[in-house]
Amino acid sequence: MAASVNTRSPGSLETPILNTNEWEYQEHMHHFHYVNNELYCEEVPVTQIATEVGTPFYLYSYATLKMHFHAFDGAFQDIAHLTCFSMKSNSNLAVLRLFALEGGGVDIVSGGELYRALKAGIEPSKIVFSGVGKRSEDLAYALESDILMFNIESSQEIERLDGVARDLGKKARVAIRVNPDVDPATHPYISTGLRENKFGIDIRQAPEQYEMAAKMKNLQVTGVSCHIGSQLTQVDPFVEALRRLLDLVDRLKQSGISIQYLDLGGGLGITYEREAPPHPAEYAKAIKSEVKDKDLVLIFEPGRVIAGNAGILVTQVLYTKSTPEKNFIVVDAAMNDLVRPSLYSSYHAIQPVVERQRGRIKADVVGPICESGDFFAKGRGVDAYEPGDLMAIMSAGAYGFTMASNYNSRPRVAEVMVYGGQYYVVRKRETYEDLIRGEVIPDFMR
Ligand SMILES: *Cc1c(COP(=O)(O)O)cnc(C)c1O
């Protein structure tokens, strides 16, 4: 199978290499690659999976997920740290299990995510709980599960958590998620660390909130946290945020509040098109030089950088049509399966599963949903696909399936994981019965 391997897909994280330029531009071994014009995931031809599982489906590479996890986690191996995969980017149990087996933790944002984490065997002592709107039930569930830390986002939440912990006779370990007011220079919808964002507590108000939390009998102040945004392509905003958090830690120390954990959130970007984000090793180098003499355990919450390029969405071409203005390629996946292009105008590379040398056209790649916003690409140069052809929508491993819905009563697609020469359906395709589960026609209408 070594014949003519070419790597046309966007960048993935190879083993940690300090020379980032090399990493960026090298033709590195990628776990989605072509062998004799056919797209493979590790050692399995994508066409085979499509034939046996049907389309559309998400396809994850075990080896790529593992490699990305270690590229990130390994970059911090010489300092005390914990890598908590951000579960909202990909919450499939098999994916979570992989991180559990590799020693990773998770960052959760809901009770449902905590349930998944525990089912996947993530150690509670490696779970951090973020989010602006945690309900009392969620707080209680997490307290009873004895998670590592709550990242609190408002003064009311401080009081709420203290109350819930008191009722349960427990003590909650807390960090305050501060908003450091750093511009992450990313898409406005995924920037979270600016003063105007809903997340966290303004860093200028943080000391008084810490004083308040420190007085609560059922809280134990242990950390500071932040998360400034997603798909960052530069190191500087992270360093800036870190410095502001370190200043806060010093200030708190002076008022007798000692901090053990510093949670820097997630946000490291990936290559979808031509972005050149820093390699985790470069990110780690910058972070480590700021914290070397500090007695702190660092927590990271990477999502996209680990899962993004470890998954693709495989779809089949249903129809092609041309208007005087445009070419359209209608595929069987839609915005309900992968919403990023519709929601953020995100770019996803589009590649043929079998390269057929039919020439190139400029086209819109669209789904069957009754919305003009249902597209994967607009005015994109793509191969001249024909009905029945399989297409791979690349870089779909993060914020893909987790953001899927049943809009237009479309069953959610299957998720498949390849491990070497084997593939496993790690989530069955939903059925029509699944679509109406829980729905009831009231008796008076029968
Ligand atoms: C979304 C999110 C992350 C992960 O962001 P990525 O860009 O996927 O790394 C981490 N922490 C928190 C609090 C988040 O909301």
Coordinates of C-alpha atoms and ligand atoms in Angstrom, one line a residue:
M1 CA 0.0 0.0 0.0
A2 CA 3.0 2.3 -0.1
A3 CA 2.4 3.3 -3.7
S4 CA 2.0 6.9 -4.7
V5 CA 0.9 8.4 -1.4
N6 CA 0.0 12.0 -1.9
T7 CA -1.2 14.4 0.7
R8 CA -3.6 16.9 -0.6
S9 CA -5.5 17.4 2.6
P10 CA -4.9 20.3 4.9
G11 CA -2.4 20.2 7.7
S12 CA -2.5 17.8 10.5
L13 CA -0.3 17.7 13.6
E14 CA 2.6 15.4 13.1
T15 CA 4.9 14.4 15.9
P16 CA 6.1 17.4 17.8
I17 CA 8.7 19.2 15.7
L18 CA 10.1 22.4 17.0
N19 CA 10.8 23.9 13.6
T20 CA 7.3 25.1 12.9
N21 CA 8.0 26.2 9.4
E22 CA 9.0 22.8 8.6
W23 CA 5.9 21.4 10.1
E24 CA 3.7 23.8 8.2
Y25 CA 5.1 23.2 4.8
Q26 CA 6.4 19.7 4.9
E27 CA 4.6 16.9 3.0
H28 CA 4.0 14.9 6.1
M29 CA 2.3 11.6 6.5
H30 CA -1.3 12.2 7.1
H31 CA -3.9 9.6 8.1
F32 CA -6.3 10.7 5.4
H33 CA -4.3 10.1 2.2
Y34 CA -4.5 8.9 -1.3
V35 CA -3.2 5.6 -2.5
N36 CA -3.6 5.1 -6.3
N37 CA -6.1 7.9 -6.5
E38 CA -8.3 6.6 -3.7
L39 CA -8.8 8.2 -0.4
Y40 CA -7.8 6.1 2.6
C41 CA -8.3 6.6 6.3
E42 CA -5.3 4.9 7.8
E43 CA -5.4 1.6 6.0
V44 CA -9.0 1.5 5.0
P45 CA -10.4 2.8 1.7
V46 CA -13.1 5.3 2.3
T47 CA -15.2 3.9 -0.5
Q48 CA -15.4 0.6 1.3
I49 CA -16.9 2.2 4.4
A50 CA -19.3 4.2 2.3
T51 CA -20.5 1.1 0.5
E52 CA -21.0 -0.8 3.8
V53 CA -22.3 2.0 6.1
G54 CA -24.0 4.2 3.6
T55 CA -23.7 8.0 3.3
P56 CA -23.3 10.5 4.8
F57 CA -21.1 9.7 7.7
Y58 CA -18.4 11.2 9.9
L59 CA -15.1 9.3 9.7
Y60 CA -12.4 9.7 12.5
S61 CA -8.9 8.4 12.5
Y62 CA -7.8 6.8 15.8
A63 CA -4.1 7.3 14.9
T64 CA -4.6 10.9 14.1
L65 CA -6.6 11.7 17.3
K66 CA -3.9 9.9 19.3
M67 CA -1.1 11.7 17.5
H68 CA -2.7 15.1 18.0
F69 CA -3.4 14.4 21.6
H70 CA 0.3 13.6 22.2
A71 CA 1.6 16.4 20.0
F72 CA -0.3 18.7 22.4
D73 CA 0.1 16.9 25.7
G74 CA 3.7 15.9 25.1
A75 CA 4.7 19.5 24.4
F76 CA 4.1 20.2 28.1
Q77 CA 5.6 17.0 29.5
D78 CA 8.3 18.8 31.4
I79 CA 5.9 20.9 33.5
A80 CA 3.0 20.0 35.8
H81 CA -0.1 20.1 33.6
L82 CA -3.3 18.5 32.7
T83 CA -4.8 18.3 29.1
C84 CA -8.6 18.4 29.3
F85 CA -10.0 17.8 25.9
S86 CA -12.8 20.2 25.2
M87 CA -15.7 17.8 24.8
K88 CA -18.0 20.1 23.0
S89 CA -15.8 19.8 19.9
N90 CA -16.4 16.0 19.7
S91 CA -18.2 14.0 22.3
N92 CA -18.4 10.6 20.8
L93 CA -17.8 8.0 23.5
A94 CA -15.2 6.2 21.5
V95 CA -13.3 9.4 21.0
L96 CA -13.5 10.2 24.7
R97 CA -12.4 6.7 25.5
L98 CA -9.3 7.1 23.5
F99 CA -8.3 10.2 25.5
A100 CA -9.2 8.3 28.8
L101 CA -6.8 5.6 27.7
E102 CA -4.1 8.1 26.9
G103 CA -4.4 9.7 30.3
G104 CA -6.3 12.8 29.3
G105 CA -9.1 14.7 31.0
V106 CA -12.0 16.6 29.6
D107 CA -13.5 20.1 29.8
I108 CA -17.3 19.9 30.0
V109 CA -20.0 22.5 29.7
S110 CA -23.2 20.5 30.7
G111 CA -24.5 17.7 32.8
G112 CA -24.9 15.7 29.6
E113 CA -21.2 16.1 28.9
L114 CA -20.4 14.9 32.4
Y115 CA -22.5 11.8 31.8
R116 CA -20.6 11.1 28.6
A117 CA -17.3 11.7 30.3
L118 CA -18.1 9.2 33.1
K119 CA -19.4 6.6 30.6
A120 CA -16.2 6.9 28.7
G121 CA -14.1 6.3 31.8
I122 CA -12.6 9.7 32.2
E123 CA -11.3 10.1 35.7
P124 CA -13.4 12.6 37.7
S125 CA -10.2 14.1 39.0
K126 CA -9.4 15.2 35.4
I127 CA -12.7 16.9 34.7
V128 CA -13.2 20.7 34.7
F129 CA -16.6 22.2 34.3
S130 CA -17.0 25.5 32.3
G131 CA -20.0 27.4 31.0
V132 CA -22.0 30.5 31.8
G133 CA -25.3 28.8 32.6
K134 CA -24.8 25.8 34.8
R135 CA -28.0 24.6 36.4
S136 CA -28.3 23.5 40.1
E137 CA -28.8 19.9 39.0
D138 CA -25.7 20.0 36.9
L139 CA -23.7 21.5 39.8
A140 CA -25.0 18.8 42.1
Y141 CA -24.2 16.0 39.6
A142 CA -20.7 17.3 39.2
L143 CA -20.2 17.7 43.0
E144 CA -21.4 14.1 43.6
S145 CA -19.0 12.9 40.9
D146 CA -16.2 14.7 42.6
I147 CA -14.8 16.5 39.6
L148 CA -11.5 18.4 39.8
M149 CA -12.8 22.0 39.4
F150 CA -15.7 24.3 38.6
N151 CA -14.8 27.3 36.4
I152 CA -17.3 29.8 37.7
E153 CA -18.5 32.6 35.4
S154 CA -20.6 35.0 37.6
S155 CA -21.0 36.1 41.2
Q156 CA -24.4 34.5 41.3
E157 CA -22.9 31.2 40.3
I158 CA -20.5 31.5 43.3
E159 CA -23.4 31.7 45.6
R160 CA -25.4 29.1 43.8
L161 CA -22.6 26.6 43.9
D162 CA -21.9 27.3 47.6
G163 CA -25.6 26.6 48.3
V164 CA -25.7 23.4 46.3
A165 CA -22.5 22.2 48.0
R166 CA -23.8 23.0 51.4
D167 CA -27.0 21.0 50.7
L168 CA -24.9 18.0 49.7
G169 CA -22.4 18.5 52.6
K170 CA -19.5 18.9 50.1
K171 CA -16.8 21.4 49.3
A172 CA -16.5 22.5 45.7
R173 CA -13.1 23.3 44.2
V174 CA -13.4 26.4 42.2
A175 CA -11.7 28.6 39.7
I176 CA -13.1 31.9 38.5
R177 CA -13.1 32.2 34.8
V178 CA -11.9 35.7 34.2
N179 CA -12.3 37.7 31.1
P180 CA -8.8 39.1 30.5
D181 CA -9.9 41.4 27.7
V182 CA -7.5 40.1 25.1
D183 CA -8.3 40.3 21.4
P184 CA -7.8 36.8 20.0
A185 CA -8.0 38.1 16.4
T186 CA -10.4 35.4 15.3
H187 CA -14.0 35.2 14.0
P188 CA -16.3 37.4 16.2
Y189 CA -18.6 34.4 16.9
I190 CA -15.8 32.4 18.4
S191 CA -14.0 35.1 20.3
T192 CA -14.8 35.0 24.0
G193 CA -12.2 36.9 25.9
L194 CA -13.1 40.5 25.1
R195 CA -14.8 42.7 27.6
E196 CA -18.0 42.7 25.5
N197 CA -18.3 38.9 25.5
K198 CA -20.8 37.1 27.8
F199 CA -18.1 34.8 29.2
G200 CA -16.3 35.0 32.5
I201 CA -15.9 37.8 35.1
D202 CA -14.1 41.0 34.1
I203 CA -10.5 40.6 35.3
R204 CA -10.7 43.9 37.1
Q205 CA -13.6 42.7 39.2
A206 CA -12.0 39.3 39.8
P207 CA -10.2 40.1 43.1
E208 CA -13.4 41.1 44.9
Q209 CA -15.1 38.0 43.5
Y210 CA -12.3 35.8 44.8
E211 CA -12.6 37.5 48.2
M212 CA -16.2 36.6 48.2
A213 CA -15.6 33.0 47.1
A214 CA -12.9 32.5 49.7
K215 CA -15.3 33.4 52.4
M216 CA -17.8 30.8 51.3
K217 CA -17.8 27.7 53.6
N218 CA -18.5 25.2 50.9
L219 CA -16.1 26.5 48.3
Q220 CA -12.4 25.9 48.1
V221 CA -10.7 28.4 45.8
T222 CA -8.1 26.5 43.8
G223 CA -7.7 28.0 40.4
V224 CA -7.9 30.8 37.9
S225 CA -9.1 30.2 34.4
C226 CA -9.8 31.8 31.1
H227 CA -10.7 30.9 27.5
I228 CA -10.2 33.7 25.0
G229 CA -11.6 32.2 21.9
S230 CA -11.2 29.6 19.2
Q231 CA -9.2 29.0 16.1
L232 CA -6.4 31.3 17.2
T233 CA -3.5 31.4 14.7
Q234 CA -1.1 33.3 16.8
V235 CA 0.7 32.7 20.1
D236 CA 0.7 36.3 21.3
P237 CA -2.9 36.6 22.6
F238 CA -2.4 33.4 24.7
V239 CA 0.8 34.8 26.2
E240 CA -0.9 38.1 26.9
A241 CA -3.9 36.4 28.6
L242 CA -1.5 34.2 30.6
R243 CA 0.5 37.3 31.8
R244 CA -2.7 38.9 33.0
L245 CA -3.7 35.7 34.8
L246 CA -0.3 35.5 36.4
D247 CA -0.6 39.0 37.7
L248 CA -4.0 38.1 39.2
V249 CA -2.5 35.1 40.9
D250 CA 0.2 37.3 42.4
R251 CA -2.4 39.8 43.6
L252 CA -4.5 37.1 45.1
K253 CA -1.5 35.7 46.9
Q254 CA -1.0 39.0 48.6
S255 CA -4.5 38.9 50.0
G256 CA -3.9 35.4 51.3
I257 CA -5.6 33.4 48.5
S258 CA -3.3 30.8 47.1
I259 CA -3.9 29.4 43.6
Q260 CA -2.8 25.9 42.5
Y261 CA -4.3 25.6 39.1
L262 CA -4.1 27.9 36.1
D263 CA -6.4 27.0 33.3
L264 CA -5.6 28.7 30.0
G265 CA -8.6 27.2 28.1
G266 CA -8.4 26.0 24.6
G267 CA -8.4 27.8 21.3
L268 CA -5.3 26.8 19.4
G269 CA -6.2 26.9 15.7
I270 CA -5.8 24.5 12.8
T271 CA -5.3 24.6 9.1
Y272 CA -8.5 24.5 7.2
E273 CA -7.3 26.3 4.2
R274 CA -4.1 28.3 4.3
E275 CA -4.0 29.3 8.0
A276 CA -0.6 28.7 9.6
P277 CA -1.3 28.3 13.3
P278 CA 1.6 27.6 15.6
H279 CA 2.4 24.0 16.3
P280 CA 1.6 23.0 19.9
A281 CA 5.3 22.8 20.5
E282 CA 5.7 26.4 19.7
Y283 CA 2.6 27.3 21.8
A284 CA 4.0 25.3 24.7
K285 CA 7.4 26.9 24.4
A286 CA 5.9 30.4 24.7
I287 CA 3.7 29.3 27.6
K288 CA 6.4 27.5 29.5
S289 CA 8.8 30.4 29.4
E290 CA 6.2 32.5 31.3
V291 CA 5.5 30.0 34.1
K292 CA 8.9 28.4 34.7
D293 CA 9.4 29.5 38.3
K294 CA 5.7 29.3 39.3
D295 CA 4.3 26.7 41.5
L296 CA 1.2 26.1 39.4
V297 CA -0.4 23.2 37.6
L298 CA -1.4 24.3 34.1
I299 CA -4.7 23.1 32.6
F300 CA -5.4 23.2 28.9
E301 CA -8.7 22.7 27.2
P302 CA -7.8 22.0 23.5
G303 CA -10.7 20.9 21.3
R304 CA -10.3 21.8 17.6
V305 CA -6.5 21.3 17.5
I306 CA -6.9 17.7 18.5
A307 CA -10.1 16.6 16.8
G308 CA -10.5 19.0 13.8
N309 CA -8.2 17.4 11.3
A310 CA -8.8 13.9 12.7
G311 CA -12.2 13.7 11.1
I312 CA -14.0 14.1 7.7
L313 CA -17.6 14.1 6.6
V314 CA -18.2 11.7 3.7
T315 CA -21.1 12.5 1.4
Q316 CA -22.4 11.4 -1.9
V317 CA -23.2 13.5 -4.9
L318 CA -26.9 13.3 -5.7
Y319 CA -27.3 15.7 -8.6
T320 CA -25.4 18.4 -10.5
K321 CA -27.1 21.3 -12.2
S322 CA -26.2 24.5 -13.9
T323 CA -28.0 27.7 -14.1
P324 CA -26.8 30.5 -16.5
E325 CA -24.9 31.9 -13.4
K326 CA -23.7 28.9 -11.6
N327 CA -22.9 25.3 -11.2
F328 CA -24.4 23.4 -8.3
I329 CA -23.4 20.1 -6.8
V330 CA -26.1 18.7 -4.6
V331 CA -24.9 16.3 -2.0
D332 CA -26.6 14.1 0.5
A333 CA -25.1 15.8 3.6
A334 CA -26.5 19.1 4.7
M335 CA -26.1 22.0 7.2
N336 CA -27.8 19.9 9.8
D337 CA -24.9 17.5 9.6
L338 CA -22.1 20.1 9.5
V339 CA -23.3 23.7 10.2
R340 CA -19.9 25.5 10.3
P341 CA -20.0 26.8 6.8
S342 CA -23.6 28.2 7.3
L343 CA -22.9 29.5 10.8
Y344 CA -19.5 30.9 10.6
S345 CA -18.9 31.0 6.8
S346 CA -16.1 28.5 7.6
Y347 CA -13.9 27.0 4.9
H348 CA -13.7 23.2 4.6
A349 CA -11.6 21.7 1.9
I350 CA -13.5 19.5 -0.5
Q351 CA -11.8 16.4 -2.0
P352 CA -12.9 13.5 -4.1
V353 CA -12.9 10.1 -2.5
V354 CA -11.7 8.7 -5.9
E355 CA -9.7 11.0 -8.1
R356 CA -11.1 10.6 -11.6
Q357 CA -9.2 13.3 -13.6
R358 CA -12.4 14.7 -15.0
G359 CA -11.2 18.3 -14.9
R360 CA -12.2 21.1 -12.6
I361 CA -15.2 23.4 -12.4
K362 CA -16.3 26.3 -10.2
A363 CA -19.4 25.3 -8.2
D364 CA -21.5 25.7 -5.1
V365 CA -21.6 22.5 -3.1
V366 CA -25.0 22.4 -1.4
G367 CA -27.2 20.1 0.6
P368 CA -30.8 19.1 0.4
I369 CA -32.2 21.4 3.1
C370 CA -34.7 24.1 2.3
E371 CA -32.5 27.0 3.2
S372 CA -30.2 29.1 1.0
G373 CA -27.7 28.9 3.8
D374 CA -27.4 25.2 3.3
F375 CA -24.0 25.0 1.6
F376 CA -20.5 23.6 2.1
A377 CA -18.7 25.7 -0.4
K378 CA -19.6 28.7 -2.6
G379 CA -17.9 29.4 -6.0
R380 CA -15.3 26.8 -5.2
G381 CA -12.9 25.3 -7.7
V382 CA -13.7 21.6 -7.4
D383 CA -13.4 18.4 -9.5
A384 CA -16.2 17.9 -12.0
Y385 CA -18.2 15.6 -9.8
E386 CA -21.0 13.4 -11.2
P387 CA -24.0 11.8 -9.4
G388 CA -22.9 8.9 -7.3
D389 CA -19.4 10.2 -6.7
L390 CA -18.2 10.3 -3.1
M391 CA -16.9 13.5 -1.7
A392 CA -14.9 14.2 1.5
I393 CA -15.5 17.4 3.4
M394 CA -12.2 17.7 5.3
S395 CA -11.3 19.0 8.8
A396 CA -14.7 18.1 10.1
G397 CA -13.7 16.3 13.3
A398 CA -14.4 19.2 15.6
Y399 CA -17.7 21.0 15.9
G400 CA -19.1 18.7 13.3
F401 CA -21.3 15.9 14.7
T402 CA -21.6 17.7 18.0
M403 CA -23.4 20.6 16.3
A404 CA -25.6 18.4 14.2
S405 CA -29.4 18.6 14.4
N406 CA -32.4 16.9 13.0
Y407 CA -33.6 19.9 11.0
N408 CA -35.8 18.9 8.1
S409 CA -36.3 15.6 10.0
R410 CA -33.0 14.3 8.8
P411 CA -31.7 11.4 11.0
R412 CA -28.3 12.2 12.3
V413 CA -25.5 10.5 10.4
A414 CA -23.3 7.6 11.5
E415 CA -19.9 8.1 13.1
V416 CA -17.2 5.7 12.1
M417 CA -13.7 5.3 13.6
V418 CA -10.8 3.7 11.8
Y419 CA -8.2 1.9 13.8
G420 CA -5.4 0.7 11.5
G421 CA -6.9 -1.7 9.0
Q422 CA -10.3 -1.9 10.7
Y423 CA -13.3 0.4 11.0
Y424 CA -15.9 0.6 13.7
V425 CA -19.3 2.2 13.6
V426 CA -19.0 4.2 16.8
R427 CA -22.5 5.8 16.5
K428 CA -25.3 4.2 14.5
R429 CA -27.1 6.2 11.9
E430 CA -30.4 7.4 13.4
T431 CA -33.6 5.8 12.1
Y432 CA -37.0 7.4 11.4
E433 CA -38.1 6.0 14.7
D434 CA -35.3 7.8 16.5
L435 CA -36.6 11.0 15.0
I436 CA -40.0 10.8 16.9
R437 CA -38.7 9.3 20.1
G438 CA -40.3 11.0 23.0
E439 CA -43.0 12.8 20.9
V440 CA -46.6 12.3 22.0
I441 CA -49.9 13.0 20.3
P442 CA -52.2 14.0 23.3
D443 CA -55.2 11.8 23.9
F444 CA -57.7 14.4 23.0
M445 CA -56.4 14.4 19.4
R446 CA -56.6 10.7 18.9
Ligands
LIG1 C1 -15.0 25.8 23.3 C2 -14.1 25.8 24.5 C3 -12.8 25.2 24.4 C4 -12.2 24.6 23.2 O1 -12.0 25.5 22.2 P1 -11.1 25.0 20.9 O2 -11.0 26.2 20.1 O3 -11.9 23.9 20.3 O4 -9.8 24.5 21.4 C5 -12.1 25.2 25.6 N1 -12.6 25.8 26.8 C6 -13.8 26.4 26.8 C7 -14.3 27.0 28.1 C8 -14.6 26.4 25.7 O5 -15.8 27.0 25.7

